[in-house]
GROMACS .gro file of N, CA, C and O in nm:
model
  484
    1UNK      N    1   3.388   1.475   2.556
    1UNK     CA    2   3.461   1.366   2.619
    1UNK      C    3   3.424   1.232   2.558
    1UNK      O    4   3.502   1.177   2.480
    2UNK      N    5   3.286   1.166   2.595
    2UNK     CA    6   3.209   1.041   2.503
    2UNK      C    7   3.127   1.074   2.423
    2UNK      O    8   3.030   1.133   2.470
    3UNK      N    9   3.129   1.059   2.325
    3UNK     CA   10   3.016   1.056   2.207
    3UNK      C   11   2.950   0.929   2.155
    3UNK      O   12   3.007   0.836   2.097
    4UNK      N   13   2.806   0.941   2.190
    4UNK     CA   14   2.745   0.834   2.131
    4UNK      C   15   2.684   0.890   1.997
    4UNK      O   16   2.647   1.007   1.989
    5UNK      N   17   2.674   0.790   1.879
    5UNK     CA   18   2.624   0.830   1.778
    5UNK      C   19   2.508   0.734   1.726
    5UNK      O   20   2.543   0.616   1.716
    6UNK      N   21   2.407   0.754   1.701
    6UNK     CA   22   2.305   0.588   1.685
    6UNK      C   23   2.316   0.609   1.523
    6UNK      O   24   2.343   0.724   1.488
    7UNK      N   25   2.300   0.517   1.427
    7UNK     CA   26   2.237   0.533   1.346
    7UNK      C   27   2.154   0.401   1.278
    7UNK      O   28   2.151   0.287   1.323
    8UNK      N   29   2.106   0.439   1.186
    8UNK     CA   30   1.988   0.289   1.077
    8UNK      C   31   1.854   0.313   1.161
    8UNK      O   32   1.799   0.216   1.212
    9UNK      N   33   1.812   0.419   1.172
    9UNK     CA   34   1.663   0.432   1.188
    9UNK      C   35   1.619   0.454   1.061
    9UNK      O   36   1.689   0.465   0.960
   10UNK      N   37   1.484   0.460   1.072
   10UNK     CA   38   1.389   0.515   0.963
   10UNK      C   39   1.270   0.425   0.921
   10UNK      O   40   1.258   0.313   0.970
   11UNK      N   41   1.201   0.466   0.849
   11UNK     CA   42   1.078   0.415   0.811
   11UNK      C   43   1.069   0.264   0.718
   11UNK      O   44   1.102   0.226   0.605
   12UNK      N   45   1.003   0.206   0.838
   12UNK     CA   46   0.974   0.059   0.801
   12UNK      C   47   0.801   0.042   0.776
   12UNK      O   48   0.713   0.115   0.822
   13UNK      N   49   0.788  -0.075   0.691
   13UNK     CA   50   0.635  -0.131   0.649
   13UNK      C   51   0.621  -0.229   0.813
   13UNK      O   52   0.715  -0.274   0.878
   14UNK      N   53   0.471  -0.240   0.847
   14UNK     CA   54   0.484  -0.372   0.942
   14UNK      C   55   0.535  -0.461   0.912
   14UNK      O   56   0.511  -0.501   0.798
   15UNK      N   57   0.625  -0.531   0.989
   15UNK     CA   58   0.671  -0.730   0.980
   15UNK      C   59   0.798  -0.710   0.894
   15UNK      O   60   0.853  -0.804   0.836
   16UNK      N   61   0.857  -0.540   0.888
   16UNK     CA   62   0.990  -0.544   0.862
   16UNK      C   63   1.084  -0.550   0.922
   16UNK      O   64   1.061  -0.604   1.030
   17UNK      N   65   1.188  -0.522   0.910
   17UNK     CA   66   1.380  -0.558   0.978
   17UNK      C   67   1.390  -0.413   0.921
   17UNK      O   68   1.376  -0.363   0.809
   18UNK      N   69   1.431  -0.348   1.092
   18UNK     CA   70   1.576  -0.234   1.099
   18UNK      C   71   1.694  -0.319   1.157
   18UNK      O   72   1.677  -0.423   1.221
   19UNK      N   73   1.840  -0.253   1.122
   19UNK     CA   74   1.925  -0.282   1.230
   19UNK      C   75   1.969  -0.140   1.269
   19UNK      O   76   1.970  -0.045   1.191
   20UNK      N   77   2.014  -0.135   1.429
   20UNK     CA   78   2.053   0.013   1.460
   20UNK      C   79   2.191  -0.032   1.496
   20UNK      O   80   2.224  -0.149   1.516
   21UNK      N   81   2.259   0.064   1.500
   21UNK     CA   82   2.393   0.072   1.534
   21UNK      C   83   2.416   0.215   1.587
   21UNK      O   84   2.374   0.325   1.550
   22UNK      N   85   2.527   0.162   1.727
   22UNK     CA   86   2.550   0.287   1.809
   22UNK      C   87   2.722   0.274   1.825
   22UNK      O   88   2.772   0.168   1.864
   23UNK      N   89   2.793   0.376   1.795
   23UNK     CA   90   2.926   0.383   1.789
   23UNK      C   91   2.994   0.469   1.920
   23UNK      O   92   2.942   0.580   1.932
   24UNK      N   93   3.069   0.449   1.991
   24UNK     CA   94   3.088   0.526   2.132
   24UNK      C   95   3.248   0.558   2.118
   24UNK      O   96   3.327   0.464   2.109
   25UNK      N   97   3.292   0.685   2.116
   25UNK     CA   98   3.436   0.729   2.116
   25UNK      C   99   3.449   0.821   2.215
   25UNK      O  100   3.363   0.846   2.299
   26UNK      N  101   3.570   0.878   2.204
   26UNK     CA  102   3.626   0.968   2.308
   26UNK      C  103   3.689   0.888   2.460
   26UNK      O  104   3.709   0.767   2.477
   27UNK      N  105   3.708   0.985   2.542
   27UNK     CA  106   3.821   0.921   2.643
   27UNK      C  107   3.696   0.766   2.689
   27UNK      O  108   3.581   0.754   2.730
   28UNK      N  109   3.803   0.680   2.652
   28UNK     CA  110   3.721   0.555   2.732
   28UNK      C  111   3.890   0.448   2.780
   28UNK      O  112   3.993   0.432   2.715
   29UNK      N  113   3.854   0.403   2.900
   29UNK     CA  114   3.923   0.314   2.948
   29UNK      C  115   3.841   0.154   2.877
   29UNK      O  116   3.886   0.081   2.789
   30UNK      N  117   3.707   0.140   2.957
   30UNK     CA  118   3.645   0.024   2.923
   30UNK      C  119   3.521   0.059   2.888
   30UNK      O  120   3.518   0.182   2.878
   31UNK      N  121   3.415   0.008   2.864
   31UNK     CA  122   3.283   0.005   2.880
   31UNK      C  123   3.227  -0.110   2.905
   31UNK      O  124   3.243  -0.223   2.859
   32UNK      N  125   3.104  -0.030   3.050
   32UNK     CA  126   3.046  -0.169   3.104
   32UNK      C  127   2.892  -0.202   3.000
   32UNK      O  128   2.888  -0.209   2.877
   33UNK      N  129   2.796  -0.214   3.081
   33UNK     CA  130   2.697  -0.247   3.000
   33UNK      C  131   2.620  -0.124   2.924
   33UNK      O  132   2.596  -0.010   2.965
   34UNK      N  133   2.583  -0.198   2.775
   34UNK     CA  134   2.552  -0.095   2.684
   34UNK      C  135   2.379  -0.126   2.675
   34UNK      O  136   2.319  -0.213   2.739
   35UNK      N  137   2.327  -0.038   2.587
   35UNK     CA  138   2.167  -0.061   2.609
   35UNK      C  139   2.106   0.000   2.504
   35UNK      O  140   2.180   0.082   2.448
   36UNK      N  141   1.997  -0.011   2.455
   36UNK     CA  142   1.934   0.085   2.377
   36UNK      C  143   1.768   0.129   2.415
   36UNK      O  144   1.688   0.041   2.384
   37UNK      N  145   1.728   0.212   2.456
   37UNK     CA  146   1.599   0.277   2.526
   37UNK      C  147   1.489   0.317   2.414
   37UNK      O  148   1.542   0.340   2.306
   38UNK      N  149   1.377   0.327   2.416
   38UNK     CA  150   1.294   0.421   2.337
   38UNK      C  151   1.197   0.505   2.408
   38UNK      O  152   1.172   0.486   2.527
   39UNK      N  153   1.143   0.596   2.339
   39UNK     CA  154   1.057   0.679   2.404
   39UNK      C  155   0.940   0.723   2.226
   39UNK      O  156   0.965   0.769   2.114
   40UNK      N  157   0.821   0.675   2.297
   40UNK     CA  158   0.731   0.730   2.196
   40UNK      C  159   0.692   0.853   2.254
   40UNK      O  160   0.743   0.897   2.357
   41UNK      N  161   0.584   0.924   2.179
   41UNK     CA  162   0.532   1.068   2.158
   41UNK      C  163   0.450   1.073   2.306
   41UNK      O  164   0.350   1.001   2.314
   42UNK      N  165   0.474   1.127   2.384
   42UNK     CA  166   0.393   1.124   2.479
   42UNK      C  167   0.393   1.012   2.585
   42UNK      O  168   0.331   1.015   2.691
   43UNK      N  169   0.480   0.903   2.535
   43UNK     CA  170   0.534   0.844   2.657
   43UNK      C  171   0.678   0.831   2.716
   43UNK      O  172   0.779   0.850   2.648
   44UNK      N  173   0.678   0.797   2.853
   44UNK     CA  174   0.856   0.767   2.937
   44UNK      C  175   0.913   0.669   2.868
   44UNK      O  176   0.881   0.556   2.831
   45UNK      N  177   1.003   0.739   2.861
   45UNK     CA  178   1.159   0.660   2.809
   45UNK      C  179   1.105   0.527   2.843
   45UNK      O  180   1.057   0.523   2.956
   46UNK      N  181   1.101   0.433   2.786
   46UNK     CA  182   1.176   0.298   2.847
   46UNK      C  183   1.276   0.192   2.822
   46UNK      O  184   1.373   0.219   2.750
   47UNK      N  185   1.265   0.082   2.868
   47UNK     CA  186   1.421  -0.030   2.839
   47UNK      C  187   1.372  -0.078   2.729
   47UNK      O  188   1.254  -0.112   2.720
   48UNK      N  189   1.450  -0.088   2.637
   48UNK     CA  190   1.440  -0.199   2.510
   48UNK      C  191   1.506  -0.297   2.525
   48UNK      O  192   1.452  -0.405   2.502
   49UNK      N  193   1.645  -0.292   2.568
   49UNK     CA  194   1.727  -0.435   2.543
   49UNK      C  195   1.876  -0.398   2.664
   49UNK      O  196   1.916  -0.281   2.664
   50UNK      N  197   1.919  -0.462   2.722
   50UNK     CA  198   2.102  -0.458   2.732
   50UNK      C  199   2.148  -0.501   2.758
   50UNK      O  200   2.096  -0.592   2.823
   51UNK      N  201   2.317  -0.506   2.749
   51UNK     CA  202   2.387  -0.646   2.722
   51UNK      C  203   2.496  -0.620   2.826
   51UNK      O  204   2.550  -0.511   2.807
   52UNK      N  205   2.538  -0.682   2.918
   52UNK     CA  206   2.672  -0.708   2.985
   52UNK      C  207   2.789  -0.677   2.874
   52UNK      O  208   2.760  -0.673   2.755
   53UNK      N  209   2.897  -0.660   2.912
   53UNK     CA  210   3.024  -0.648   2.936
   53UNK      C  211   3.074  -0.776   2.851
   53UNK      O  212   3.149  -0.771   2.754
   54UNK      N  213   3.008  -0.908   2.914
   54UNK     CA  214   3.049  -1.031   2.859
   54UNK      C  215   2.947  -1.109   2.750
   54UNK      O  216   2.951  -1.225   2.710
   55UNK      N  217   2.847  -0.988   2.715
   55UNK     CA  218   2.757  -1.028   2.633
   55UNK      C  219   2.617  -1.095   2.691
   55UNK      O  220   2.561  -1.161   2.604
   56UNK      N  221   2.567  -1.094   2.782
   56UNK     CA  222   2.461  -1.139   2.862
   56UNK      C  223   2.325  -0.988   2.831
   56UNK      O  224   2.309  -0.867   2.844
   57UNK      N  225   2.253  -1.127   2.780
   57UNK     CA  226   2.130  -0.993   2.696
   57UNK      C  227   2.002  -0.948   2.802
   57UNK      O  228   1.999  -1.039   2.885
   58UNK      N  229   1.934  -0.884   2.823
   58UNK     CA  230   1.808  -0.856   2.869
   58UNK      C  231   1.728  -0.802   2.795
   58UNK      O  232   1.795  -0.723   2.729
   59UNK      N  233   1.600  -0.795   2.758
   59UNK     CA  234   1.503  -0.758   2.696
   59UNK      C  235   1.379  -0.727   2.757
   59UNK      O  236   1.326  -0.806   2.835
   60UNK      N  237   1.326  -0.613   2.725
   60UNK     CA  238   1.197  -0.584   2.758
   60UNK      C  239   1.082  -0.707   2.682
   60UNK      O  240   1.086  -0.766   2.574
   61UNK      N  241   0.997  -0.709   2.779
   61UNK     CA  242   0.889  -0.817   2.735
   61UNK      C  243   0.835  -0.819   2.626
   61UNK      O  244   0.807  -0.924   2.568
   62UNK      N  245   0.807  -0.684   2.573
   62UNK     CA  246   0.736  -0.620   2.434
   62UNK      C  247   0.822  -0.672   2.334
   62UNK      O  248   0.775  -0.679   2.220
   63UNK      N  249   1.003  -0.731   2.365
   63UNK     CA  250   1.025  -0.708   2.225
   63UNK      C  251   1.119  -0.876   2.229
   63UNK      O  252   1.169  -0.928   2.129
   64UNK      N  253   1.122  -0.917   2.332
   64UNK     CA  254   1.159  -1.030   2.330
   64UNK      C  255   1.136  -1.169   2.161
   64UNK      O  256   1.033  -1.218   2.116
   65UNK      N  257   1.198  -1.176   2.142
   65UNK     CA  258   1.159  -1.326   2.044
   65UNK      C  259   1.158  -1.185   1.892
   65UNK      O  260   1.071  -1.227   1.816
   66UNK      N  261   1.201  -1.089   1.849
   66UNK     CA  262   1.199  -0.993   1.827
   66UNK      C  263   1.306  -0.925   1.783
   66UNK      O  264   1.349  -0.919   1.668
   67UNK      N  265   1.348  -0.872   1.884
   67UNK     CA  266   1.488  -0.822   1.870
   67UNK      C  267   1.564  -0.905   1.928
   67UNK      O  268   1.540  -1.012   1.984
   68UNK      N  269   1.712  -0.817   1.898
   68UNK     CA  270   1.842  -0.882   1.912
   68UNK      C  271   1.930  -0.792   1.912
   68UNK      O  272   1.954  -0.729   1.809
   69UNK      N  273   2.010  -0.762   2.058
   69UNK     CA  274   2.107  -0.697   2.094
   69UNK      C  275   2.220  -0.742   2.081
   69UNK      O  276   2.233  -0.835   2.161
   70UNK      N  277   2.315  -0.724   2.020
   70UNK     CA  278   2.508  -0.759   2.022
   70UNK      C  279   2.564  -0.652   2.051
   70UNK      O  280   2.498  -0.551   2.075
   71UNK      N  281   2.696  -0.653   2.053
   71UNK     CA  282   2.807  -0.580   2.081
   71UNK      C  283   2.941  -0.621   2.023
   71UNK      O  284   2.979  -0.737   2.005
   72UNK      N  285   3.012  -0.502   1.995
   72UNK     CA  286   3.187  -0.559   1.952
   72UNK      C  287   3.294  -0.436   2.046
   72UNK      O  288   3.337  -0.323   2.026
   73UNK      N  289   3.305  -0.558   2.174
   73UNK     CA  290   3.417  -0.470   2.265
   73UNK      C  291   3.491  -0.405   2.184
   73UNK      O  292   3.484  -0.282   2.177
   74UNK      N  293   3.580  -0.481   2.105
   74UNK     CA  294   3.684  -0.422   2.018
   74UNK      C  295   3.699  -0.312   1.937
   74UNK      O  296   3.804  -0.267   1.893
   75UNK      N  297   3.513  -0.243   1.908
   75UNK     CA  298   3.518  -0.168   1.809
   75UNK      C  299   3.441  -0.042   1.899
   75UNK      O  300   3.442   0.076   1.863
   76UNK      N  301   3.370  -0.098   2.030
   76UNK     CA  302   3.310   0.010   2.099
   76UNK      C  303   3.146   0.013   2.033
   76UNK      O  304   3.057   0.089   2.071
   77UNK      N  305   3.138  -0.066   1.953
   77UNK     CA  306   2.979  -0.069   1.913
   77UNK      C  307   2.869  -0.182   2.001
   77UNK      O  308   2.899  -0.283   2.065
   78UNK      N  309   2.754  -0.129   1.980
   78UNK     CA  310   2.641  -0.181   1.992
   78UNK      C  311   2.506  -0.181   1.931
   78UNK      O  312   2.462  -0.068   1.907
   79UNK      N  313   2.415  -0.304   1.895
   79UNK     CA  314   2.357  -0.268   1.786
   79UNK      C  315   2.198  -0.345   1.800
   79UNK      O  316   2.198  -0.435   1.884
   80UNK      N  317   2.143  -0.335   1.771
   80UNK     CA  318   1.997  -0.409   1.803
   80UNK      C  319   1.945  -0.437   1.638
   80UNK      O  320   1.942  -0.364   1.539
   81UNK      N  321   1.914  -0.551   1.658
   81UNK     CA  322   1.855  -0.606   1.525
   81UNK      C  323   1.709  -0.630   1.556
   81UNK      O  324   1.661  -0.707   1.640
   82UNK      N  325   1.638  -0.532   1.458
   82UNK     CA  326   1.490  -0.529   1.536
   82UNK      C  327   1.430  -0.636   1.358
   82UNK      O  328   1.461  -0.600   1.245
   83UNK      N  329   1.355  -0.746   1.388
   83UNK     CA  330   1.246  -0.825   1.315
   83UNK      C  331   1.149  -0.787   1.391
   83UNK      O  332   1.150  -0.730   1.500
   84UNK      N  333   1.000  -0.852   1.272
   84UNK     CA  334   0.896  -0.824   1.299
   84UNK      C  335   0.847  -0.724   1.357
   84UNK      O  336   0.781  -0.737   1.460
   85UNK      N  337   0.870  -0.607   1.302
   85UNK     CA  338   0.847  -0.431   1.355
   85UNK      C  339   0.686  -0.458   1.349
   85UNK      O  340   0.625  -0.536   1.276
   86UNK      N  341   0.634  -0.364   1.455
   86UNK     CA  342   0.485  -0.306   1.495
   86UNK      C  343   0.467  -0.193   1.490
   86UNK      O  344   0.570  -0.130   1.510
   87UNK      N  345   0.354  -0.115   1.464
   87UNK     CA  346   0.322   0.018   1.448
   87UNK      C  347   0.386   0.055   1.605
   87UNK      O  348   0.462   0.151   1.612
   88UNK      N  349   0.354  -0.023   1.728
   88UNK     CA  350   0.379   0.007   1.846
   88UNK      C  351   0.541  -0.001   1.887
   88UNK      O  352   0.586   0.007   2.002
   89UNK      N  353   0.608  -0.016   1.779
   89UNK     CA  354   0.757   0.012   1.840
   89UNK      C  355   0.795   0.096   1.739
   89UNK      O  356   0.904   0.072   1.688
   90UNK      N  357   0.711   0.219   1.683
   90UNK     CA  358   0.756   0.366   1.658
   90UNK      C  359   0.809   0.450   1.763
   90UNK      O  360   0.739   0.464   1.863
   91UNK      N  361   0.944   0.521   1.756
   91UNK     CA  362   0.950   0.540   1.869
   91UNK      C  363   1.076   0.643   1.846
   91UNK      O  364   1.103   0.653   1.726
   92UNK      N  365   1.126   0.690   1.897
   92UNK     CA  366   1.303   0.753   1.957
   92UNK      C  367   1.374   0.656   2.004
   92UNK      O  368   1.358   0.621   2.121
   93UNK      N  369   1.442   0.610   1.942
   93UNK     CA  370   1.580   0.502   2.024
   93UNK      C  371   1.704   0.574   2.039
   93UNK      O  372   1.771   0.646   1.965
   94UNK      N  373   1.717   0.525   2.176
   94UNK     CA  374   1.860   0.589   2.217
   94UNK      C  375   1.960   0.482   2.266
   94UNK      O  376   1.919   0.377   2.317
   95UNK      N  377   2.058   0.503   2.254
   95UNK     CA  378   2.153   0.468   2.260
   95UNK      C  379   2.235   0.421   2.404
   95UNK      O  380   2.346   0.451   2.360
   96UNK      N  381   2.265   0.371   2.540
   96UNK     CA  382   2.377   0.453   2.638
   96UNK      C  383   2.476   0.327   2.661
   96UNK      O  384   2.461   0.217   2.608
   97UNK      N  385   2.575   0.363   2.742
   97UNK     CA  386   2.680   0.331   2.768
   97UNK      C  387   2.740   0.344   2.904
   97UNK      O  388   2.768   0.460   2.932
   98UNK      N  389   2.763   0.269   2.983
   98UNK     CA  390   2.847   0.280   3.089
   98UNK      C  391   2.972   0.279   3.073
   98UNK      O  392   3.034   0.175   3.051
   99UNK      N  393   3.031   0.407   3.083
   99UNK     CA  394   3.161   0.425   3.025
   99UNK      C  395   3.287   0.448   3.134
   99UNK      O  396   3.255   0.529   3.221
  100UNK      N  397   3.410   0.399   3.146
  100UNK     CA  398   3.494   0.384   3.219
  100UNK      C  399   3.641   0.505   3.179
  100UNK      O  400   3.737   0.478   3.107
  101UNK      N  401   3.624   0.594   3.229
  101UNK     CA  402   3.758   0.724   3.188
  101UNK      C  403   3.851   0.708   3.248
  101UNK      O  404   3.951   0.751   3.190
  102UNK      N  405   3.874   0.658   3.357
  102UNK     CA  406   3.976   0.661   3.420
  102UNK      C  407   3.968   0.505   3.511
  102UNK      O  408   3.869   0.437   3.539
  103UNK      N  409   4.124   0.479   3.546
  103UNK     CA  410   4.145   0.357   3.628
  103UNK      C  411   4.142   0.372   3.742
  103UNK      O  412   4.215   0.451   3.802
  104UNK      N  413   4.036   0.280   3.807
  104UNK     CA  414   3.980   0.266   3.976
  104UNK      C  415   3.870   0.368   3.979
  104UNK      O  416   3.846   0.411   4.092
  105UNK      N  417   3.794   0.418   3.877
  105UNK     CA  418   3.678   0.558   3.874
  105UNK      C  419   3.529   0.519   3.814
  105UNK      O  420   3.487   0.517   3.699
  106UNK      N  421   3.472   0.489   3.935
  106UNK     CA  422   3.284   0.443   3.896
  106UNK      C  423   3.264   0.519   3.704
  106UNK      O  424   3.305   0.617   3.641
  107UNK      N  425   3.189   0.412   3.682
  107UNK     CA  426   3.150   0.432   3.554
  107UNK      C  427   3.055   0.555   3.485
  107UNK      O  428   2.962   0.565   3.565
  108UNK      N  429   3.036   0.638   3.393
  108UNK     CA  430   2.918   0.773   3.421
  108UNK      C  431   2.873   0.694   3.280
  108UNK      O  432   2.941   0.645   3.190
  109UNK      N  433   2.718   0.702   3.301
  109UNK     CA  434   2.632   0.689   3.157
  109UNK      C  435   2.657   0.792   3.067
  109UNK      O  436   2.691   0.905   3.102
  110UNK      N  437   2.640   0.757   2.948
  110UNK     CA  438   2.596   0.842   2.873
  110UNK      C  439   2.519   0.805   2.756
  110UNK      O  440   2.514   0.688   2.716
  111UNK      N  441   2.450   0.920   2.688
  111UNK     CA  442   2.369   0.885   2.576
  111UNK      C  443   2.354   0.923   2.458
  111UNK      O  444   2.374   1.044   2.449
  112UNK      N  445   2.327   0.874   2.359
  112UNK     CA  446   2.315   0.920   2.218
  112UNK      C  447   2.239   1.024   2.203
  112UNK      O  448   2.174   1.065   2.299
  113UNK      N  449   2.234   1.073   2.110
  113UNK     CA  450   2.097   1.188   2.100
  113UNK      C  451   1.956   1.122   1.998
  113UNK      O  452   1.851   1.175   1.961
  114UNK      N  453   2.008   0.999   1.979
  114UNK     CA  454   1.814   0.924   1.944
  114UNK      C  455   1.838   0.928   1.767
  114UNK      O  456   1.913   0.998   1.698
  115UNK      N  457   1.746   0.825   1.733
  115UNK     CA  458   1.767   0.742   1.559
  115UNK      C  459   1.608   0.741   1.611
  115UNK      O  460   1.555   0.690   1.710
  116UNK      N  461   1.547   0.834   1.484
  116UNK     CA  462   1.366   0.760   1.514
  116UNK      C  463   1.326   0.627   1.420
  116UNK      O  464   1.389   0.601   1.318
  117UNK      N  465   1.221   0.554   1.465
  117UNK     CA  466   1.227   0.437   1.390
  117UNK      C  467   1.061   0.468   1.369
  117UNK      O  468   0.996   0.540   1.446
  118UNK      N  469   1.020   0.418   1.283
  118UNK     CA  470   0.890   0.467   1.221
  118UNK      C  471   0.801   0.350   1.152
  118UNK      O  472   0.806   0.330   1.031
  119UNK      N  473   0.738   0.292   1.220
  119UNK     CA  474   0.669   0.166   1.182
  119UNK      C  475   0.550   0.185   1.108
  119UNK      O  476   0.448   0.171   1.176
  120UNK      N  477   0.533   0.213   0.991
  120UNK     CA  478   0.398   0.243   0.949
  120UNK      C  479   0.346   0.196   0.794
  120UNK      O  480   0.428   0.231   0.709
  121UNK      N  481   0.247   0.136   0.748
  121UNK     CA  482   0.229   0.105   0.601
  121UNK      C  483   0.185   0.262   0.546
  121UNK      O  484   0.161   0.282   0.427
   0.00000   0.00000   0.00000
């Protein structure tokens, strides 16, 4: 039905630049707010970044001044521009989406299946 797809992970030096990009198709009316999560080896998922509908950003504290979340309604993407990478934001990034299928019908998440990002000299 929705497919999220992440991609632009991979192995960075410290104090480098990834950008990720997440592409969302299949039945969609709208989409509300989009997000991108990580989960390291042995720890819970958590929030990285997400953005309203109208572009209104939130960020986890860890990555604030850092990253940078956008979006393009028009194209169904969302994308995080990660500067100044740390060994400590190695991780699984995922992707989700509050996605809208039908008119007048609560929104259902969904999620990518994960881009690993790999911070290491």
């Amino acid at each position: 039905q929705v497919q999220l797809v992440e991609s632009g992970g991979g192995l960075v030096q410290p104090g480098g630049s990834l950008r990720l990009s997440c592409a969302v198709s299949g039945r969609i009316i709208s989409i509300a707010d989009m997000g991108w999560y990580r989960q390291a080896p042995g720890k819970e998922r958590e929030l990285v970044a997400t953005i309203t509908r109208s572009g209104t950003p939130t960020y986890a504290d860890s990555v604030k001044g850092r990253f940078t979340i956008s979006r393009d309604n028009a194209k169904n993407t969302v994308n995080l521009q990660m500067n100044s990478l740390k060994p400590e934001d190695t991780a699984v990034y995922y992707c989700t989406a509050g996605v809208y299928q039908a008119v007048g019908s609560a929104f259902a998440q969904y999620w990518g299946r994960g881009t690993q990002v790999t911070v290491s000299s």
